[in-house]
JSON list of C-alpha atoms in Angstrom, two decimals:
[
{"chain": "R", "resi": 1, "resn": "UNK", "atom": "CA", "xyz": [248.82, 131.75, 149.34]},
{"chain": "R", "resi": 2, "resn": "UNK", "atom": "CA", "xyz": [249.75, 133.16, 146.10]},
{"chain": "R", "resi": 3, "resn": "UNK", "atom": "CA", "xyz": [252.20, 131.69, 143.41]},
{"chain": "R", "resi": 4, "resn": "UNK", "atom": "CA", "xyz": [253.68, 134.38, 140.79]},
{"chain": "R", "resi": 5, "resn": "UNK", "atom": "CA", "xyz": [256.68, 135.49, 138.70]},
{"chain": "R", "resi": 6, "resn": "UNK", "atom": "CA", "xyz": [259.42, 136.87, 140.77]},
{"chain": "R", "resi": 7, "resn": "UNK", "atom": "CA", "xyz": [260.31, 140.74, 139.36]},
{"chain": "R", "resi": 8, "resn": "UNK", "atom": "CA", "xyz": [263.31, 142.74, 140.32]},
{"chain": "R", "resi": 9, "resn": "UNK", "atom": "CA", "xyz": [261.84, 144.63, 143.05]},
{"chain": "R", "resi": 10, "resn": "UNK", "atom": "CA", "xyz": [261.26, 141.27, 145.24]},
{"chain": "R", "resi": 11, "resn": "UNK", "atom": "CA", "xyz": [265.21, 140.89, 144.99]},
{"chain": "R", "resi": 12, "resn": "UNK", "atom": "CA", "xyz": [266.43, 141.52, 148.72]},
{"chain": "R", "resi": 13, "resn": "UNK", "atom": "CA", "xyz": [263.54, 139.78, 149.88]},
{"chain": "R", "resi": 14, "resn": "UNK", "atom": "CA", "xyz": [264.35, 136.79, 147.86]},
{"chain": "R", "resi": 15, "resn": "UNK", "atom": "CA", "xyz": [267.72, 136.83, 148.77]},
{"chain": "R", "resi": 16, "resn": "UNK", "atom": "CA", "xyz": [267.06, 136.64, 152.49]},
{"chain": "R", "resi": 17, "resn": "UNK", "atom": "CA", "xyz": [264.64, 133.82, 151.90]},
{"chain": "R", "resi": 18, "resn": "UNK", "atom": "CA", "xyz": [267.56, 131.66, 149.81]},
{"chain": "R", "resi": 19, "resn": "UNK", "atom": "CA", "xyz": [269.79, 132.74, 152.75]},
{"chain": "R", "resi": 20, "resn": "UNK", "atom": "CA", "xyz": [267.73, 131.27, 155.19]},
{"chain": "R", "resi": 21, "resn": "UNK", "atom": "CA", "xyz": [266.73, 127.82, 153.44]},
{"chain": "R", "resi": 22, "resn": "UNK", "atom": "CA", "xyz": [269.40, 126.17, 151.40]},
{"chain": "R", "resi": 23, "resn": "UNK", "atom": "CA", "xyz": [272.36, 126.01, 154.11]},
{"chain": "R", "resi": 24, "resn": "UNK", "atom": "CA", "xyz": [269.27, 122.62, 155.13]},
{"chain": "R", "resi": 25, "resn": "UNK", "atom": "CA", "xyz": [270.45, 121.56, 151.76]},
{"chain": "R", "resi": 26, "resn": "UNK", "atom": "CA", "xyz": [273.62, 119.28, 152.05]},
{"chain": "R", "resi": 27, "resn": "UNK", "atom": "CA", "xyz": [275.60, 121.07, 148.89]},
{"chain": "R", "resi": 28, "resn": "UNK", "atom": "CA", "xyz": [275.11, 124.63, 149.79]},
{"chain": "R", "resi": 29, "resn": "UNK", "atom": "CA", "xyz": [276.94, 124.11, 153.65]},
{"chain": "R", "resi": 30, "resn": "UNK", "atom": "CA", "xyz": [279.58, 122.18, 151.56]},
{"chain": "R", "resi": 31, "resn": "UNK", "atom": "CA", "xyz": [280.34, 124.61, 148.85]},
{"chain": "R", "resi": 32, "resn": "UNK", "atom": "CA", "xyz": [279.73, 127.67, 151.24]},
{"chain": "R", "resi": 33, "resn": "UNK", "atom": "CA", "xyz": [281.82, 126.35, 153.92]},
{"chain": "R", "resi": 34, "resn": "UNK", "atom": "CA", "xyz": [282.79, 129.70, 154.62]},
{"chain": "R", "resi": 35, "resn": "UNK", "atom": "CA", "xyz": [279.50, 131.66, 154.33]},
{"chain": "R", "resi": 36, "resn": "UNK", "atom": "CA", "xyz": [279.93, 132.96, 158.60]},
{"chain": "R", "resi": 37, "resn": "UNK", "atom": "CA", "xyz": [283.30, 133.83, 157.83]},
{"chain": "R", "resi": 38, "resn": "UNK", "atom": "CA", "xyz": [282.46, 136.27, 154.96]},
{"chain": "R", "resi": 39, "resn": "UNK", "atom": "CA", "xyz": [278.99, 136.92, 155.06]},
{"chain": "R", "resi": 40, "resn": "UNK", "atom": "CA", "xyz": [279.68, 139.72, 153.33]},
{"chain": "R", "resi": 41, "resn": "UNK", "atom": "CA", "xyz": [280.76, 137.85, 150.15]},
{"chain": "R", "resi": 42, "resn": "UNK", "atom": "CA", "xyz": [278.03, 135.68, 151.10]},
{"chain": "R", "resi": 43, "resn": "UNK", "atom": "CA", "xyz": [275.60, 137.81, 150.61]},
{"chain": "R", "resi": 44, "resn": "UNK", "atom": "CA", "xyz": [277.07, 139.48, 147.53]},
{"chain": "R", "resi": 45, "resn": "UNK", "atom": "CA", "xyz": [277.49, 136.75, 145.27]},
{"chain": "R", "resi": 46, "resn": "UNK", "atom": "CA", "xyz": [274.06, 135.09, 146.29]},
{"chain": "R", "resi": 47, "resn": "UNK", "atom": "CA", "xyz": [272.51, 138.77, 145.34]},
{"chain": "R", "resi": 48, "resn": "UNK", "atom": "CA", "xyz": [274.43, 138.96, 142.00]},
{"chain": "R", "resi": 49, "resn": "UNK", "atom": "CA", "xyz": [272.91, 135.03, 141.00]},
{"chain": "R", "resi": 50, "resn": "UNK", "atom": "CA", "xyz": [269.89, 135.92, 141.91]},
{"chain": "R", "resi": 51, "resn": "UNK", "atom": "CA", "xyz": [269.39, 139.66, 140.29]},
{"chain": "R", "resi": 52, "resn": "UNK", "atom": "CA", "xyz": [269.92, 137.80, 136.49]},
{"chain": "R", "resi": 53, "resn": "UNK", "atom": "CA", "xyz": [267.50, 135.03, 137.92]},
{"chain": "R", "resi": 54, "resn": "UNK", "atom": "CA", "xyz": [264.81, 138.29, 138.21]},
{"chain": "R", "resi": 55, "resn": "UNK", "atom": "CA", "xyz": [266.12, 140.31, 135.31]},
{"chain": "R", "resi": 56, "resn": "UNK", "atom": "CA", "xyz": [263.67, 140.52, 132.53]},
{"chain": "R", "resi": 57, "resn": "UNK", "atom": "CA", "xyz": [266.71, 140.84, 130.25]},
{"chain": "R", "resi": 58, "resn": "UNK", "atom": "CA", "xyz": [267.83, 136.97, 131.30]},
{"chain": "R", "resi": 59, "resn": "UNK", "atom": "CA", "xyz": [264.85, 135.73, 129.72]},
{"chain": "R", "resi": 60, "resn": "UNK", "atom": "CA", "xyz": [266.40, 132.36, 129.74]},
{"chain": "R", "resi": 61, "resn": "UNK", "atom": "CA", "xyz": [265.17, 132.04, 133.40]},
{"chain": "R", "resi": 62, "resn": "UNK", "atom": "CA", "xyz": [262.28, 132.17, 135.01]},
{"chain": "R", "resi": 63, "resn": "UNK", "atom": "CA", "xyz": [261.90, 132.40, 139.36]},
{"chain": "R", "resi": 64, "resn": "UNK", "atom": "CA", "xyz": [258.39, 131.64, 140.63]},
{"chain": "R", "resi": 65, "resn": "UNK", "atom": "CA", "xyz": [257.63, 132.26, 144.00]},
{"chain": "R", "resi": 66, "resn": "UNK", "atom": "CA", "xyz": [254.84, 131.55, 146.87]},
{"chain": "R", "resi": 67, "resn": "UNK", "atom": "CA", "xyz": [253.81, 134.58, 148.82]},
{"chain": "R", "resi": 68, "resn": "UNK", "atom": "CA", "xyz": [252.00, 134.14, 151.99]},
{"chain": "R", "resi": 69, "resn": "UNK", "atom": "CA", "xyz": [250.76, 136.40, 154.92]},
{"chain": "R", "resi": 70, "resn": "UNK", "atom": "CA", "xyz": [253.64, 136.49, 157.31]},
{"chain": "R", "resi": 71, "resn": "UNK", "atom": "CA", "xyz": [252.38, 139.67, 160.05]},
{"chain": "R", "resi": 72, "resn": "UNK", "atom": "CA", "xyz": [250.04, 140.97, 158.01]},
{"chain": "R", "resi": 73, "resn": "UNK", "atom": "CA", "xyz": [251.65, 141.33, 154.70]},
{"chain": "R", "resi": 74, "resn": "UNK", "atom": "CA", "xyz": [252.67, 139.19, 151.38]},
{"chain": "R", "resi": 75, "resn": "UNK", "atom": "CA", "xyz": [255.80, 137.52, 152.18]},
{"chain": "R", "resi": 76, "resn": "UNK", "atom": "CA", "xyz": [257.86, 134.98, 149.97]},
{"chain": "R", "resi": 77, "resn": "UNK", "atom": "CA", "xyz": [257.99, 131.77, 151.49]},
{"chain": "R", "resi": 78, "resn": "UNK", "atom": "CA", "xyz": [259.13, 129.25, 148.83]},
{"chain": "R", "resi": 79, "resn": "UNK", "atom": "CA", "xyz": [260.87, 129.70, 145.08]},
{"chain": "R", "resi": 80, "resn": "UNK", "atom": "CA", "xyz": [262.03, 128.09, 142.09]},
{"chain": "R", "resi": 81, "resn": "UNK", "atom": "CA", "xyz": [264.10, 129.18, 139.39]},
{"chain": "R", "resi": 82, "resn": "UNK", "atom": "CA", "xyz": [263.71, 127.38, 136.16]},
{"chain": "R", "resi": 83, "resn": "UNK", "atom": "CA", "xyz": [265.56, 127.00, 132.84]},
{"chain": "R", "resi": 84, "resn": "UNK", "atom": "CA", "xyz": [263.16, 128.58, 130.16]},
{"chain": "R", "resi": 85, "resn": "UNK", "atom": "CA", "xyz": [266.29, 128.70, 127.35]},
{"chain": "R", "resi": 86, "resn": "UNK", "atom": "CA", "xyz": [264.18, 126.14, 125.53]},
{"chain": "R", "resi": 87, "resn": "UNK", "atom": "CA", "xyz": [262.24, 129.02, 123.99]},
{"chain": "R", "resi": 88, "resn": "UNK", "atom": "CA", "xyz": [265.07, 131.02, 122.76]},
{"chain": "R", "resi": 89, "resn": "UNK", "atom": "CA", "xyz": [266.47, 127.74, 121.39]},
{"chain": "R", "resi": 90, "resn": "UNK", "atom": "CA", "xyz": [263.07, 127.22, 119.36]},
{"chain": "R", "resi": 91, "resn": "UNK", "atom": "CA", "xyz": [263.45, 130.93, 117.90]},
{"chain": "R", "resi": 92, "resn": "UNK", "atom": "CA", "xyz": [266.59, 131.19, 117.10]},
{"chain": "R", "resi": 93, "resn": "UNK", "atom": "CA", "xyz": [268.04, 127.17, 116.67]},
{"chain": "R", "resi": 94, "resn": "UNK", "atom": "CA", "xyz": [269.87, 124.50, 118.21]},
{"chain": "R", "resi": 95, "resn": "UNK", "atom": "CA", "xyz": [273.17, 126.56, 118.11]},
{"chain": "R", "resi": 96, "resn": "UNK", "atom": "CA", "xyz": [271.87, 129.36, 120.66]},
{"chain": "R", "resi": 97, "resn": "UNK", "atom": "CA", "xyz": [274.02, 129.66, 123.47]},
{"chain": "R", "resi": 98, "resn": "UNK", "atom": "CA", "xyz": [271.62, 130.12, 126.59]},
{"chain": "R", "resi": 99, "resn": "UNK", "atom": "CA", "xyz": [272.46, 132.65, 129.12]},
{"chain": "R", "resi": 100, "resn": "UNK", "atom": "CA", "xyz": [275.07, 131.69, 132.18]},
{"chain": "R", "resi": 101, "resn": "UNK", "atom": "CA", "xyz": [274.61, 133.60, 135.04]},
{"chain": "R", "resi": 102, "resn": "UNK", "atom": "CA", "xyz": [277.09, 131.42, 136.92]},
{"chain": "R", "resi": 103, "resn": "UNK", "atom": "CA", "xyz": [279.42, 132.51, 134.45]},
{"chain": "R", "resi": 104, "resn": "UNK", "atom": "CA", "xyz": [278.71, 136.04, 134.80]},
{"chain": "R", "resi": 105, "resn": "UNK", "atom": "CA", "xyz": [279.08, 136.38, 138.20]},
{"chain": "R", "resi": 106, "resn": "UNK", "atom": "CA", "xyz": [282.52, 134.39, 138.30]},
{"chain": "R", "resi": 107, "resn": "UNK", "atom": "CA", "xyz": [283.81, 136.83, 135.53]},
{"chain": "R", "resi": 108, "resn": "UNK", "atom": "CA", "xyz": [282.32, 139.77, 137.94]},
{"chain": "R", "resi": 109, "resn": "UNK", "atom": "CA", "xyz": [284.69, 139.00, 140.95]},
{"chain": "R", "resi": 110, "resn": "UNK", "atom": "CA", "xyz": [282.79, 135.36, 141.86]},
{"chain": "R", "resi": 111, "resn": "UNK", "atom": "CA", "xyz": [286.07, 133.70, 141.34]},
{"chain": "R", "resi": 112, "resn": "UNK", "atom": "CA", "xyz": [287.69, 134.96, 144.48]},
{"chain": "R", "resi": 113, "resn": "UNK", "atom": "CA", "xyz": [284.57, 134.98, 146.61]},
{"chain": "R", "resi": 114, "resn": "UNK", "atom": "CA", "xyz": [285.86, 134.02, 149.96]},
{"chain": "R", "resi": 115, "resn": "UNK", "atom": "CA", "xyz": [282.53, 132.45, 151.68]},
{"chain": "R", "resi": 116, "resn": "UNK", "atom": "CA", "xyz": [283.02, 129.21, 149.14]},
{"chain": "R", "resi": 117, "resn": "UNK", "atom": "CA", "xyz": [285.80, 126.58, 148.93]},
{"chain": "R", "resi": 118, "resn": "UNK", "atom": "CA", "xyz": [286.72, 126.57, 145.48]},
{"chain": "R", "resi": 119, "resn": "UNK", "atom": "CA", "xyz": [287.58, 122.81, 144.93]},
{"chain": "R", "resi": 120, "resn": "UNK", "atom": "CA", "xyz": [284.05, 122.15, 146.00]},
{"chain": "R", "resi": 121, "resn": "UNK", "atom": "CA", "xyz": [283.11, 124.89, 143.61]},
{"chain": "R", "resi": 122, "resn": "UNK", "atom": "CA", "xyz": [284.53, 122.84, 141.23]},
{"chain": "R", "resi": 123, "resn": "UNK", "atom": "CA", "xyz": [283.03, 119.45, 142.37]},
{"chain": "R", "resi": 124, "resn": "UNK", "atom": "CA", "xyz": [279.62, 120.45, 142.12]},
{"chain": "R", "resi": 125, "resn": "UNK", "atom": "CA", "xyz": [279.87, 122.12, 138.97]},
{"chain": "R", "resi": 126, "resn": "UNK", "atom": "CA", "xyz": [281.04, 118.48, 137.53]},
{"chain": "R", "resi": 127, "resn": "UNK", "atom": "CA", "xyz": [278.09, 117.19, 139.04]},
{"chain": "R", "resi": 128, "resn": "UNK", "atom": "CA", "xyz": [275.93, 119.09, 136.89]},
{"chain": "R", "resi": 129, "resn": "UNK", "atom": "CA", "xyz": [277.26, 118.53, 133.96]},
{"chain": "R", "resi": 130, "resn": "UNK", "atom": "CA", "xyz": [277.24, 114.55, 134.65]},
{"chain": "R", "resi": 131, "resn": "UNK", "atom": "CA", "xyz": [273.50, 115.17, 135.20]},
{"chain": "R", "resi": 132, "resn": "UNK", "atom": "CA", "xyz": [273.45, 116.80, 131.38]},
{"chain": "R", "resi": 133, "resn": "UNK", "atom": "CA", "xyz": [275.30, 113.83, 129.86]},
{"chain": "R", "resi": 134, "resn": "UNK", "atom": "CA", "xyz": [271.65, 111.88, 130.92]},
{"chain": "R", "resi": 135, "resn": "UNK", "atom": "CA", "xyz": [269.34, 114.72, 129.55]},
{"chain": "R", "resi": 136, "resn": "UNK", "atom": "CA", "xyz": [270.99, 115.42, 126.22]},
{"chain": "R", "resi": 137, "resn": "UNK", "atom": "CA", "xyz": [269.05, 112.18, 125.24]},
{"chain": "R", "resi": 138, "resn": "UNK", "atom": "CA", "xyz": [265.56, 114.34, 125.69]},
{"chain": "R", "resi": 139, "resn": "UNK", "atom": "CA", "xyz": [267.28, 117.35, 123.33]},
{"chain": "R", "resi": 140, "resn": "UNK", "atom": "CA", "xyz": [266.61, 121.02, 123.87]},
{"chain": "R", "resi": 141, "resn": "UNK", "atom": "CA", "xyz": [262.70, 120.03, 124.32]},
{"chain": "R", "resi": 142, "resn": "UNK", "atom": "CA", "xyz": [263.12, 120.23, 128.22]},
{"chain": "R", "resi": 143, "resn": "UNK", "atom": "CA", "xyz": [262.63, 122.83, 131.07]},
{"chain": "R", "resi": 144, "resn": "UNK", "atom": "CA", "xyz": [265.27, 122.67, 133.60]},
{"chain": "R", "resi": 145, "resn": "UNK", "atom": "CA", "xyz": [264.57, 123.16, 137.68]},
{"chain": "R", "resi": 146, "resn": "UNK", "atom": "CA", "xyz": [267.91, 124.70, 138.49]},
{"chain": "R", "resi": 147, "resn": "UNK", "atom": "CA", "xyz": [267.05, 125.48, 142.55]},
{"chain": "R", "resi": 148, "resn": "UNK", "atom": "CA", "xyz": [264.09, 124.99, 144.79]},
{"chain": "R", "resi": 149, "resn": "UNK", "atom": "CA", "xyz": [263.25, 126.04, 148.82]},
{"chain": "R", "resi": 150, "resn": "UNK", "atom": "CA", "xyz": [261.17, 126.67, 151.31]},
{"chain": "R", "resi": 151, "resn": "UNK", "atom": "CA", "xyz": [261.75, 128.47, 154.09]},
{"chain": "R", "resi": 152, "resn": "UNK", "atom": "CA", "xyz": [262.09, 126.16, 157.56]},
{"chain": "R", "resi": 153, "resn": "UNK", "atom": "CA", "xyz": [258.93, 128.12, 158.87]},
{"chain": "R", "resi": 154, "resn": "UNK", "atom": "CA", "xyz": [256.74, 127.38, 156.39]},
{"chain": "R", "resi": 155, "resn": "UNK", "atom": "CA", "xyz": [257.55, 123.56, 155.56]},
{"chain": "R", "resi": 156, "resn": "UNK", "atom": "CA", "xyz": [255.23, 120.86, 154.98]},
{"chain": "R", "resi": 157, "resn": "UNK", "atom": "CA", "xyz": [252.76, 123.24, 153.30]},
{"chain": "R", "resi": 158, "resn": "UNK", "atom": "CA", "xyz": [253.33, 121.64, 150.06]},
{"chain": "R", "resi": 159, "resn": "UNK", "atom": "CA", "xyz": [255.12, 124.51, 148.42]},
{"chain": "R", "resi": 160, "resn": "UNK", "atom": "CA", "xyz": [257.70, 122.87, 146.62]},
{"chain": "R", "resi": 161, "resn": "UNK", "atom": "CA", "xyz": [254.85, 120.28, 144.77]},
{"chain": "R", "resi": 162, "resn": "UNK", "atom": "CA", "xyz": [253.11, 123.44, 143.97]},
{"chain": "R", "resi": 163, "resn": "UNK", "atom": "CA", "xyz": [256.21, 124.71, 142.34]},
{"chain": "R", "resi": 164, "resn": "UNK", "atom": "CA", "xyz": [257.65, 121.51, 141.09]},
{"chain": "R", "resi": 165, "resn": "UNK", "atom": "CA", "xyz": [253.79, 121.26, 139.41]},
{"chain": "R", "resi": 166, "resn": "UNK", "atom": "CA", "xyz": [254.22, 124.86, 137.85]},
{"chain": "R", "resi": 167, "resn": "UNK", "atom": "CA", "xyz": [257.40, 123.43, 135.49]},
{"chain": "R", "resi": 168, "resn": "UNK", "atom": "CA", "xyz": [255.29, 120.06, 135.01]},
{"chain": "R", "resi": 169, "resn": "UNK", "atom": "CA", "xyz": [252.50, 122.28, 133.57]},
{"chain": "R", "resi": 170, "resn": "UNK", "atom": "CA", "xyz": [254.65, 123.74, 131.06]},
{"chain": "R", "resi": 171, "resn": "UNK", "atom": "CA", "xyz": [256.53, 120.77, 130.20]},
{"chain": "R", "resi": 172, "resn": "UNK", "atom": "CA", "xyz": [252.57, 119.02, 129.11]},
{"chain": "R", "resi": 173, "resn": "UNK", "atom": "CA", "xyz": [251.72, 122.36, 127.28]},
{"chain": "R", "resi": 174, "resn": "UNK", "atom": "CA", "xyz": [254.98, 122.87, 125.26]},
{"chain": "R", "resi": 175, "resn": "UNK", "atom": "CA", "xyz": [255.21, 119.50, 124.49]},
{"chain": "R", "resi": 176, "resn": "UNK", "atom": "CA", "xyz": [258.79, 119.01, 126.67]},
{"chain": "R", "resi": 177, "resn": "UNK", "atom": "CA", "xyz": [260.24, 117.11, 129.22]},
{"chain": "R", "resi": 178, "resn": "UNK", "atom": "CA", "xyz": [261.12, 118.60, 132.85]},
{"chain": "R", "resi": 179, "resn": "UNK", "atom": "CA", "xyz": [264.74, 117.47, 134.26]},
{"chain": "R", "resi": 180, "resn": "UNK", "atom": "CA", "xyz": [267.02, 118.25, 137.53]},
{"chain": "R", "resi": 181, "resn": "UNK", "atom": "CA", "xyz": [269.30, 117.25, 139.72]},
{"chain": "R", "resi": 182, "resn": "UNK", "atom": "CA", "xyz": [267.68, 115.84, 142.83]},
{"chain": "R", "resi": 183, "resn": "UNK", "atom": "CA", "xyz": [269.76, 115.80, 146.52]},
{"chain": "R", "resi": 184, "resn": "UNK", "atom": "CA", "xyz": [268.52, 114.26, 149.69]},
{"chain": "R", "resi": 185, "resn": "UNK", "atom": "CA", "xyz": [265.96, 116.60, 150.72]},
{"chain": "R", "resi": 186, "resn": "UNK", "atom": "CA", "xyz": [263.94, 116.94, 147.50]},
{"chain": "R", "resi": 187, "resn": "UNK", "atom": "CA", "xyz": [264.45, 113.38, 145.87]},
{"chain": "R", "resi": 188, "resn": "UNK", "atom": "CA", "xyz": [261.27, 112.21, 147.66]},
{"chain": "R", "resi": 189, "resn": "UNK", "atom": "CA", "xyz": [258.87, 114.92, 146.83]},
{"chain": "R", "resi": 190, "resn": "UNK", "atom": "CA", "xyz": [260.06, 114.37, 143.10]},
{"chain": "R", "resi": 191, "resn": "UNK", "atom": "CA", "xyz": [259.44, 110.71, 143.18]},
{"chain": "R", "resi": 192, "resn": "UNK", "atom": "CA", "xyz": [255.82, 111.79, 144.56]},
{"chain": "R", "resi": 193, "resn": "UNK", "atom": "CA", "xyz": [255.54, 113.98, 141.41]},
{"chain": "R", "resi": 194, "resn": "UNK", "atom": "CA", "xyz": [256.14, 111.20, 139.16]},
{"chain": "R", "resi": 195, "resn": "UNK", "atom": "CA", "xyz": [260.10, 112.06, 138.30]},
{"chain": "R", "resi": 196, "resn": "UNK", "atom": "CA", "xyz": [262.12, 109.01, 137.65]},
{"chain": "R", "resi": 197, "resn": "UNK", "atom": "CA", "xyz": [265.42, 108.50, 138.41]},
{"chain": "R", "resi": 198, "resn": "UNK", "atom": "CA", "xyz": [268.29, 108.30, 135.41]},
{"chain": "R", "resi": 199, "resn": "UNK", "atom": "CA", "xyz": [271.20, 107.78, 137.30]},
{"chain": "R", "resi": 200, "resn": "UNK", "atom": "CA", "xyz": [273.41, 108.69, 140.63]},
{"chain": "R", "resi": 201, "resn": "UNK", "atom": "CA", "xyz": [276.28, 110.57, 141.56]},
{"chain": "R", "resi": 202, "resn": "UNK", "atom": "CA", "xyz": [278.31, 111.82, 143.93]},
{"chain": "R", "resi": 203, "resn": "UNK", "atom": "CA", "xyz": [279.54, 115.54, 144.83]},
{"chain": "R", "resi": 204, "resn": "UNK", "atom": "CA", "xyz": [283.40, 114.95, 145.65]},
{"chain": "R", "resi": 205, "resn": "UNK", "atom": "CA", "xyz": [286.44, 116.65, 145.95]},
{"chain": "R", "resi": 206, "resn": "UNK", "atom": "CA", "xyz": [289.37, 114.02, 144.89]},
{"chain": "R", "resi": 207, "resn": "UNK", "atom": "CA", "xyz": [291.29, 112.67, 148.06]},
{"chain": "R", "resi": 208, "resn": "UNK", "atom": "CA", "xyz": [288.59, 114.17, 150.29]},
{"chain": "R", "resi": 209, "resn": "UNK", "atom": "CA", "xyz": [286.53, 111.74, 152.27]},
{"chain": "R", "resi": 210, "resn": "UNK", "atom": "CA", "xyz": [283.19, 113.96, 152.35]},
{"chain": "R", "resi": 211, "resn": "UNK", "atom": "CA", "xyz": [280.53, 113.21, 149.55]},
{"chain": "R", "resi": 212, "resn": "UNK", "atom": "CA", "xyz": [276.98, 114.02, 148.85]},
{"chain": "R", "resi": 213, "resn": "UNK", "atom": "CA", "xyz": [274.75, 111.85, 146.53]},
{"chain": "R", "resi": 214, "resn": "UNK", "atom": "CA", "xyz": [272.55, 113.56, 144.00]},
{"chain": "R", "resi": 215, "resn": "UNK", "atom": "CA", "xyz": [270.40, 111.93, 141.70]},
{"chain": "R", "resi": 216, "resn": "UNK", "atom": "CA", "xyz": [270.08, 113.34, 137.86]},
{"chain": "R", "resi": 217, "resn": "UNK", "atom": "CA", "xyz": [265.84, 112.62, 137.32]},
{"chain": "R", "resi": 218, "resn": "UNK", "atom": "CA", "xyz": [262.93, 113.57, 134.68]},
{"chain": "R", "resi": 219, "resn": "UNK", "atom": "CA", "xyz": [259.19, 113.70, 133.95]},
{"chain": "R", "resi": 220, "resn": "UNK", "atom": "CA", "xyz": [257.94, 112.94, 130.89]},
{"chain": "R", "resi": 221, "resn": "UNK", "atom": "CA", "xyz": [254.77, 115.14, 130.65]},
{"chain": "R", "resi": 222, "resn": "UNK", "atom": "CA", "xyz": [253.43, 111.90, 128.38]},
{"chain": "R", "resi": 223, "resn": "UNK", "atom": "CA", "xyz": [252.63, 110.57, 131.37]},
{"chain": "R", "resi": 224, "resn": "UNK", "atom": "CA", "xyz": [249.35, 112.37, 132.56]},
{"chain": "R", "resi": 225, "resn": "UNK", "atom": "CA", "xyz": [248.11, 111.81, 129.01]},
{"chain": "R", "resi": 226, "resn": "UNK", "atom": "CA", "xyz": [248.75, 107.70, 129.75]},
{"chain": "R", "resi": 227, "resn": "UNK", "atom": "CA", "xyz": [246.89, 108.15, 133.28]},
{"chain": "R", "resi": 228, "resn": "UNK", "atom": "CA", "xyz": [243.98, 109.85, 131.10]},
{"chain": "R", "resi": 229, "resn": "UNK", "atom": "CA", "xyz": [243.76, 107.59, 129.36]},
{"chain": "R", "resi": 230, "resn": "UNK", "atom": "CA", "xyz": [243.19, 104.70, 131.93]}
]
């Protein structure tokens, strides 16, 4: 098992790993309700997100991945993609406006992708920014897990602790704190890590009955100097 920066080259790759693992994750079914419909613009769109994830010149992000041997050769089974933009924000100041690759690939024809139902689009995007109103207490001093998967054939491997641990590593060295937003399937393996809970929320479209719970959390690197120090 290896764990290393994601590059360009591993993009298709990638992209057939995140196409295989989130639709386990309650929000990605729900916004992508369409996904066999248009797999197409399923594909697409997933591709464009992911190529600024892996593009050097988006150095506001940062995708680590777990390799193992699947048949013989190195195979990605697990990723991350993390929000690095504290480091531009310490060069160049508190007014730096990070890098939005959401953003870029709405303005690049994501806005009438036809795998995704827009109001749910919408409702998820307000769930993330509900999740911000709890971190802007910690400042621009944090590092930010926007995604995390395994693939279904290589679960219970601990992957995701081993990724989850990478962000915690660089949250104790660079003296920040390491937020997300935590759904069903992950919230446990956080609270393993040491991640504590801020708040709760709920992805919903108004007047629709369907909602998913997600749970805005953070981990103060502070605390493996306290268990040190017992």
């Amino acid at each position: 098992m290896t764990m290393r920066i994601a590059v360009p080259s591993d993009l298709d790759q990638l992209v057939d790993v995140v196409l295989a693992t989130m639709p386990s994750d309650k929000p990605w079914p729900y916004r992508f309700s369409r996904r066999e419909e248009f797999p197409d613009d399923h594909r697409k769109y997933t591709k464009m997100i992911w190529g600024m994830f892996v593009d050097p010149a988006f150095d506001d992000w940062v995708v680590q991945v777990i390799e193992d041997t699947v048949d013989g050769k190195p195979t990605i089974v697990a990723f991350s993609a993390w929000n690095v933009s504290y480091v531009n924000k310490r060069k160049h100041g508190s007014g730096y406006q990070p890098q939005n690759p959401n953003r870029e690939m709405v303005e690049n024809g994501g806005a009438s992708r036809r795998d995704a139902d827009p109001n749910r689009i919408v409702a998820f995007m307000d769930s993330g920014w509900l999740c911000e109103q709890y971190f802007e207490a910690y400042g621009d001093d944090r590092i930010t897990l926007q995604i995390l998967g395994t693939h279904p054939d290589h679960r219970r491997h601990g992957h995701a602790s081993t990724l989850c641990r990478w962000g915690m590593e660089v949250a104790q060295k660079e003296g920040l704190v390491c937020t997300l937003q935590a759904t069903i399937l992950g919230r446990q393996v956080y609270e393993h890590l040491g991640f504590t809970i801020l708040g709760e929320g709920f992805i919903q479209v108004p007047g629709e009955e369907e909602k998913i719970p997600f749970w805005p959390m953070v981990w103060l690197s502070q605390k493996l100097d306290e268990d040190a120090d017992k």
